Amino acid sequence: MTKVLIVVGARPNFMKAAPIISAIAAHNRADRGPAMHAVLVHTGQHYDAVMSDRFFEDLELPRPDHHLGVQGGSHAAQTADIMREFEPVLAAERPQAVVVVGDVNSTLACALVAAKAFGGQNGRRPLIAHVESGLRSGDKSMPEEINRILTDQLADLLFVTEPSGVENLLREGRSRAAIHLVGNTMIDSLRRLRPRALTSPILARLGLSDGALKRYALLTLHRPANVDQREVFGEIIAGLKELAHQMPIVFPVHPRTRGRIAEFGLERDLAQLRTIEPLGYLDFLCLMEHAALVVTDSGGIQEETTYLGVPCVTVRTSTERPITIDRGSNVLAGTSAGSIRATIRLQLKRQGGETEAPEGWDGRAAERIVAILSEGLVSRTRPDAGRAACS
Ligand code: UD1
């Protein structure tokens, strides 16, 4: 039995990893190749019930086999703590493969430990697979961009969600054989759980569906570049004023953002918004699906709104997910009040409705990943395989 260790750490990882665990179970049931044993490691980067536990329930993720309990800290401290805690787990489990997803600090920290772990099976380090590989915003001031670039340099199997990722990896010198355009596992989760999300009581709970559905907008903000400086945060809020006069703006507040609101004394400026606690996966999906407009600085939400055909305004100057712009559902607004206001006006005129889904956003991305992973593991065990599998 081959052992595959799957790492999750922060909120956006959970919906990307859950389908892979299910696909491994399906691979074993259907006897599609040597059986795989999935071992789930949670670094603890996100630890609150609302940021983590709730997602395990909604996504029906199994309990982690290992919880590293790392929690917050500076980037250096958090990354170092994850590495320190992950190393003995890797040494004890001796997996044949390590799967990391997305672009958070947990992704890079665990990929780096695995890349240097030569004490594993036959003295070889595990195969490293990166899910959501190749995305590039071109903005190296984003911590996630650093995590993406470095993780992709370490990984052997590069699982890509959109064509731009393939081009980026080739430009960075990665071999074509390592790159696999498989689609989007986050959309696997969305497709699987959408019917349940539509039964969520969240709209009624927020008073958005008494009789008929009320028009409302949904807002998320958590990027350090947007919320860690008072002037930038204040400017973004000013850009939302006109929208707030037209419809309620529901704002589930991320812990980082909550901290900054208190620190900067922005509570009065936010009175125009409907601030609520962070939501679970199903409630958020339901709110996103029915929103007239989504305003966000999240990466994943740009993709989810593209799939759902909900107009999205991204409060950033760049995106690592250009397919969301090409499809027309997403527009970059920058962070000045004027451009946010203008982009919101533009997007409110757009008709919603489903757009054609990008290639591989079909609910079967994880199945393709597991098939390629299985093949990679089998070819690695051949006597002549040498270290070639680590391209
Ligand atoms: C992280 C990811 C980001 C992702 C986001 C989703 C990195 C570099 N950033 O950013 O890509 O989009 O998660 O949420 O990995 N906190 C809590 N409770 C929690 C989690 C965090 O209170 O459950 C607090 C932390 O203590 C810290 C702040 O929120 O003060 C930020 O957490 P952190 O994990 O450093 O990064 P995020 O901003 O959440």
XYZ file of C-alpha atoms and ligand atoms in Angstrom:
430
model
C 0.000 0.000 0.000
C 1.438 3.366 -0.964
C 1.086 6.150 1.535
C 0.093 9.636 0.425
C 0.338 12.435 2.935
C -1.979 15.374 2.289
C -1.311 18.726 3.945
C -3.917 21.336 4.855
C -3.417 24.434 6.965
C -5.599 27.399 6.173
C -9.220 27.925 5.225
C -8.756 27.985 1.430
C -6.955 24.611 1.548
C -9.841 22.569 2.893
C -12.112 22.702 -0.182
C -9.140 21.957 -2.449
C -7.942 18.907 -0.501
C -11.306 17.284 0.338
C -11.964 15.996 -3.217
C -8.495 14.430 -3.368
C -9.171 12.385 -0.254
C -12.511 11.243 -1.737
C -10.841 10.447 -5.069
C -8.248 8.275 -3.313
C -11.059 6.322 -1.639
C -12.782 5.916 -5.035
C -9.475 4.817 -6.627
C -9.131 2.102 -3.971
C -12.754 0.959 -4.245
C -12.530 0.684 -8.034
C -9.165 -1.062 -7.816
C -7.708 1.335 -10.397
C -4.107 0.744 -9.352
C -2.074 -0.044 -6.242
C -4.103 0.935 -3.191
C -3.264 4.266 -1.577
C -3.503 5.163 2.067
C -4.277 8.849 2.603
C -2.798 10.466 5.726
C -4.185 13.919 6.511
C -1.984 16.496 8.249
C -3.437 19.802 9.527
C -0.745 22.331 10.343
C -3.113 24.408 12.492
C -2.322 27.655 10.608
C -6.049 28.330 10.880
C -7.394 27.069 14.164
C -10.668 28.833 15.071
C -13.885 26.815 14.920
C -15.169 29.232 12.254
C -11.979 29.161 10.175
C -11.319 25.427 10.390
C -13.628 23.020 12.308
C -16.755 24.204 10.520
C -15.095 23.471 7.157
C -14.192 19.943 8.204
C -17.882 19.373 8.984
C -19.264 21.025 5.854
C -16.787 19.329 3.518
C -17.045 15.980 5.365
C -13.291 15.866 5.760
C -11.972 13.079 7.993
C -10.327 14.066 11.276
C -6.667 14.862 10.643
C -4.270 12.016 11.469
C -1.824 14.658 12.690
C -2.514 18.154 13.986
C 0.609 20.278 14.264
C -1.101 22.989 16.347
C 1.019 25.801 14.961
C -1.445 28.747 14.908
C -0.425 32.369 14.215
C 2.799 34.342 14.293
C 4.864 36.326 11.806
C 5.447 34.763 8.403
C 8.924 33.610 9.390
C 7.804 32.249 12.760
C 4.737 30.526 11.319
C 6.661 28.965 8.426
C 9.498 27.850 10.703
C 7.114 26.410 13.307
C 5.256 24.417 10.643
C 8.552 23.061 9.288
C 9.796 22.105 12.748
C 6.553 20.291 13.613
C 6.119 18.658 10.203
C 9.596 17.102 9.969
C 9.116 14.408 12.656
C 5.650 13.552 11.293
C 7.149 13.016 7.850
C 9.989 10.945 9.287
C 7.536 8.735 11.212
C 5.014 8.294 8.383
C 7.587 7.793 5.576
C 5.019 8.455 2.797
C 5.763 7.832 -0.866
C 4.123 11.140 -1.795
C 3.303 14.475 -0.179
C 0.467 16.530 -1.648
C 0.345 20.261 -0.903
C -2.429 22.559 -2.130
C -2.735 26.285 -2.832
C -0.345 29.039 -1.825
C -0.449 29.526 1.935
C 2.496 29.375 4.325
C 1.651 25.740 5.184
C 1.984 24.830 1.486
C 5.545 26.082 1.146
C 6.691 25.011 4.614
C 5.693 21.371 4.108
C 6.948 21.217 0.507
C 10.335 22.459 1.706
C 10.558 19.847 4.469
C 9.564 17.075 2.044
C 12.104 18.261 -0.550
C 14.934 17.751 1.931
C 13.680 14.507 3.473
C 15.997 11.902 2.072
C 15.529 9.336 4.837
C 12.215 8.055 3.428
C 11.435 4.961 1.349
C 14.686 3.472 -0.045
C 16.531 6.560 1.125
C 14.556 8.680 -1.324
C 12.469 11.665 -0.540
C 8.723 11.468 -1.211
C 7.291 12.580 -4.522
C 5.951 16.121 -4.062
C 2.703 17.099 -5.768
C 1.464 20.694 -5.884
C -2.235 21.198 -6.510
C -3.089 24.649 -7.960
C 0.361 25.010 -9.417
C 1.572 27.684 -11.851
C -0.656 30.620 -10.871
C 1.251 33.924 -10.905
C 0.063 37.436 -10.080
C 3.442 38.910 -10.993
C 3.341 40.775 -7.661
C 6.140 39.593 -5.403
C 4.967 41.781 -2.538
C 2.198 39.200 -1.976
C 3.308 36.473 0.455
C 1.249 33.995 -1.568
C 3.218 34.770 -4.745
C 6.467 33.856 -2.984
C 4.838 30.653 -1.712
C 3.628 29.771 -5.231
C 6.966 30.322 -6.971
C 9.012 28.417 -4.410
C 6.586 25.518 -4.011
C 6.554 25.031 -7.777
C 10.339 24.884 -7.819
C 10.248 22.056 -5.277
C 7.367 19.956 -6.621
C 7.688 16.983 -8.991
C 4.048 16.874 -10.110
C 2.536 20.218 -11.017
C -1.274 20.120 -11.120
C -2.607 23.186 -12.887
C -6.099 24.734 -12.861
C -5.986 27.019 -15.922
C -3.881 27.427 -19.093
C -1.960 30.476 -17.801
C -0.398 28.168 -15.189
C 1.084 25.931 -17.862
C 2.650 28.922 -19.647
C 4.063 30.318 -16.398
C 5.684 27.014 -15.433
C 7.212 26.494 -18.871
C 8.586 30.053 -18.769
C 10.172 29.258 -15.407
C 11.926 26.267 -16.919
C 9.803 23.415 -15.565
C 9.666 20.368 -17.823
C 6.483 19.798 -19.856
C 6.299 16.234 -18.512
C 5.851 17.463 -14.936
C 2.958 19.813 -15.793
C -0.628 18.532 -15.829
C -3.605 20.745 -16.659
C -6.175 18.843 -14.592
C -8.756 21.475 -13.684
C -9.855 22.817 -10.346
C -10.466 20.730 -7.213
C -12.108 23.711 -5.507
C -14.783 23.511 -8.196
C -15.055 19.748 -7.486
C -16.122 20.709 -3.946
C -18.431 23.441 -5.169
C -20.196 21.115 -7.595
C -20.580 18.371 -5.009
C -21.917 20.589 -2.241
C -23.929 23.140 -4.212
C -27.254 21.279 -3.791
C -26.758 21.179 -0.006
C -25.610 24.812 0.085
C -28.833 25.879 -1.621
C -30.798 24.544 1.370
C -28.767 26.627 3.843
C -30.926 28.774 6.154
C -28.442 31.670 5.935
C -30.560 33.915 3.671
C -33.528 33.725 6.022
C -31.255 34.157 9.041
C -29.891 37.400 7.602
C -33.369 38.608 6.587
C -32.496 38.471 2.880
C -35.311 36.203 1.778
C -38.519 37.146 3.554
C -40.939 36.149 0.799
C -38.817 37.205 -2.188
C -35.041 37.283 -2.384
C -33.639 40.733 -1.564
C -30.877 42.177 -3.712
C -27.659 42.245 -1.718
C -23.899 42.317 -2.217
C -21.321 40.108 -0.527
C -17.939 41.473 0.583
C -14.724 39.784 1.769
C -11.431 41.549 2.555
C -8.370 40.084 4.216
C -5.234 40.694 2.099
C -2.521 42.342 4.196
C -2.021 44.906 1.372
C -5.674 45.964 1.724
C -6.370 45.857 5.438
C -3.047 46.353 7.206
C -2.799 50.110 6.434
C -5.476 52.445 7.689
C -5.483 54.698 4.586
C -5.871 51.811 2.117
C -8.569 50.119 4.189
C -10.418 53.452 4.613
C -10.225 54.131 0.854
C -11.763 50.725 0.057
C -14.599 51.326 2.504
C -15.193 54.763 0.914
C -15.433 53.049 -2.499
C -18.329 50.929 -1.189
C -20.453 53.825 0.062
C -22.575 54.242 -3.061
C -23.276 50.489 -3.207
C -24.264 50.485 0.471
C -26.997 53.035 -0.364
C -28.357 50.745 -3.070
C -28.431 47.392 -1.259
C -27.264 45.673 1.931
C -23.597 44.638 1.839
C -23.024 41.459 3.843
C -19.459 41.355 5.171
C -18.242 38.180 6.939
C -15.145 39.499 8.688
C -11.884 37.536 8.618
C -9.925 37.493 11.943
C -7.056 39.537 10.446
C -9.536 42.186 9.262
C -11.414 42.162 12.562
C -8.128 42.911 14.317
C -7.355 45.847 12.022
C -10.856 47.348 12.357
C -10.365 47.507 16.112
C -6.769 48.747 15.842
C -7.646 51.542 13.380
C -10.949 52.444 15.085
C -12.886 51.900 11.848
C -16.093 50.642 13.461
C -18.062 53.808 12.574
C -16.941 53.750 8.936
C -18.161 50.169 8.747
C -21.625 50.969 10.108
C -22.865 51.132 6.483
C -21.997 47.423 6.104
C -23.650 44.350 7.556
C -20.669 42.816 9.401
C -21.032 39.203 10.542
C -18.736 36.421 11.780
C -16.873 34.298 9.190
C -19.217 31.730 7.643
C -18.916 28.020 7.010
C -18.508 26.639 3.490
C -22.180 25.860 2.800
C -23.553 29.149 4.127
C -20.959 31.150 2.205
C -21.606 29.267 -1.011
C -25.335 29.918 -0.661
C -24.760 33.643 -0.076
C -22.355 33.835 -3.026
C -24.757 32.077 -5.393
C -27.628 34.475 -4.680
C -25.649 37.728 -4.460
C -26.232 40.479 -7.031
C -22.532 41.251 -6.772
C -19.448 39.990 -4.925
C -16.640 42.360 -3.924
C -13.503 40.579 -2.759
C -9.726 40.384 -2.540
C -9.711 36.579 -2.276
C -8.234 34.368 -4.978
C -10.625 31.446 -4.629
C -13.754 33.585 -4.654
C -12.759 34.996 -8.060
C -12.879 31.428 -9.380
C -16.068 30.397 -7.578
C -17.956 33.447 -8.882
C -16.667 32.706 -12.387
C -18.067 29.204 -12.172
C -21.376 30.462 -10.746
C -21.609 33.369 -13.210
C -21.941 35.924 -10.398
C -20.443 39.362 -11.199
C -17.292 39.913 -9.147
C -15.276 43.057 -8.385
C -11.755 42.253 -7.216
C -10.178 44.894 -5.020
C -6.634 44.328 -6.239
C -4.428 45.535 -9.071
C -3.431 42.056 -10.250
C -4.748 38.525 -10.286
C -3.010 35.166 -10.516
C -6.251 33.802 -12.022
C -6.537 35.575 -15.412
C -9.136 33.124 -16.691
C -11.669 34.797 -14.376
C -11.083 38.090 -16.236
C -11.132 36.425 -19.681
C -14.530 34.895 -18.904
C -15.866 38.374 -18.143
C -17.281 37.579 -14.693
C -14.450 39.274 -12.805
C -13.024 42.801 -13.111
C -9.988 44.201 -11.285
C -10.878 47.468 -9.544
C -7.598 48.423 -7.867
C -7.944 49.993 -4.434
C -8.882 53.637 -5.000
C -12.403 54.659 -3.975
C -13.143 56.082 -7.436
C -12.147 52.976 -9.375
C -13.969 50.666 -6.957
C -17.137 52.758 -7.340
C -16.848 52.812 -11.148
C -16.169 49.068 -11.396
C -19.127 48.279 -9.143
C -21.403 50.374 -11.398
C -20.089 48.507 -14.440
C -20.517 45.068 -12.888
C -24.037 45.783 -11.611
C -25.086 46.252 -15.242
C -23.809 42.783 -16.121
C -26.312 40.014 -16.442
C -25.501 37.120 -14.102
C -26.033 33.500 -15.092
C -23.725 30.616 -15.726
C -20.830 31.175 -18.095
C -19.059 28.350 -19.905
C -16.862 26.640 -17.315
C -13.099 26.645 -17.977
C -11.532 23.366 -19.089
C -11.444 20.824 -16.297
C -13.732 22.750 -13.951
C -16.070 19.793 -14.244
C -16.060 18.127 -10.835
C -13.461 15.506 -11.806
C -10.148 17.298 -11.285
C -9.272 15.268 -8.182
C -9.968 12.017 -10.016
C -7.457 13.045 -12.706
C -4.917 14.069 -10.066
C -5.152 10.718 -8.283
C -4.780 8.803 -11.569
C -1.601 10.745 -12.461
C -0.269 10.457 -8.930
C -0.841 6.713 -8.955
C 1.004 6.388 -12.258
C 3.864 8.540 -10.950
C 4.191 6.355 -7.868
C 4.152 3.137 -9.878
C 6.818 4.336 -12.316
C 8.962 5.439 -9.396
C 9.073 1.916 -7.971
C 10.443 0.411 -11.202
C 14.029 -0.712 -10.705
C 15.339 1.579 -13.464
C 13.447 4.629 -12.170
C 16.447 6.043 -10.282
C 15.918 9.596 -9.167
C 14.502 10.639 -12.503
C 10.990 11.011 -11.094
C 12.231 14.009 -9.151
C 12.508 16.266 -12.178
C -3.952 33.096 5.102
C -3.199 32.911 3.782
C -3.992 33.543 2.660
C -5.409 33.020 2.621
C -6.049 33.268 3.975
C -7.481 32.758 4.015
C -0.730 32.896 3.935
C 0.479 33.665 3.613
N -1.911 33.576 3.835
O -3.964 34.473 5.374
O -3.370 33.205 1.425
O -6.133 33.664 1.609
O -5.270 32.591 4.969
O -8.074 33.031 5.232
O -0.632 31.737 4.275
N -6.339 34.002 12.830
C -7.266 33.714 13.790
N -7.929 32.522 13.700
C -7.684 31.627 12.699
C -6.741 31.960 11.711
C -6.072 33.167 11.786
O -7.507 34.486 14.703
O -8.297 30.536 12.686
C -5.577 35.253 12.933
C -4.097 34.965 13.088
O -3.747 34.737 14.416
C -3.462 36.189 12.511
C -4.435 36.575 11.418
O -5.703 35.964 11.724
O -3.410 37.225 13.436
C -3.952 36.144 10.071
O -3.775 34.721 9.979
P -2.656 34.064 9.031
O -2.762 32.608 9.027
O -1.334 34.660 9.367
O -2.943 34.610 7.585
P -4.282 35.010 6.835
O -4.365 36.490 6.760
O -5.466 34.275 7.395
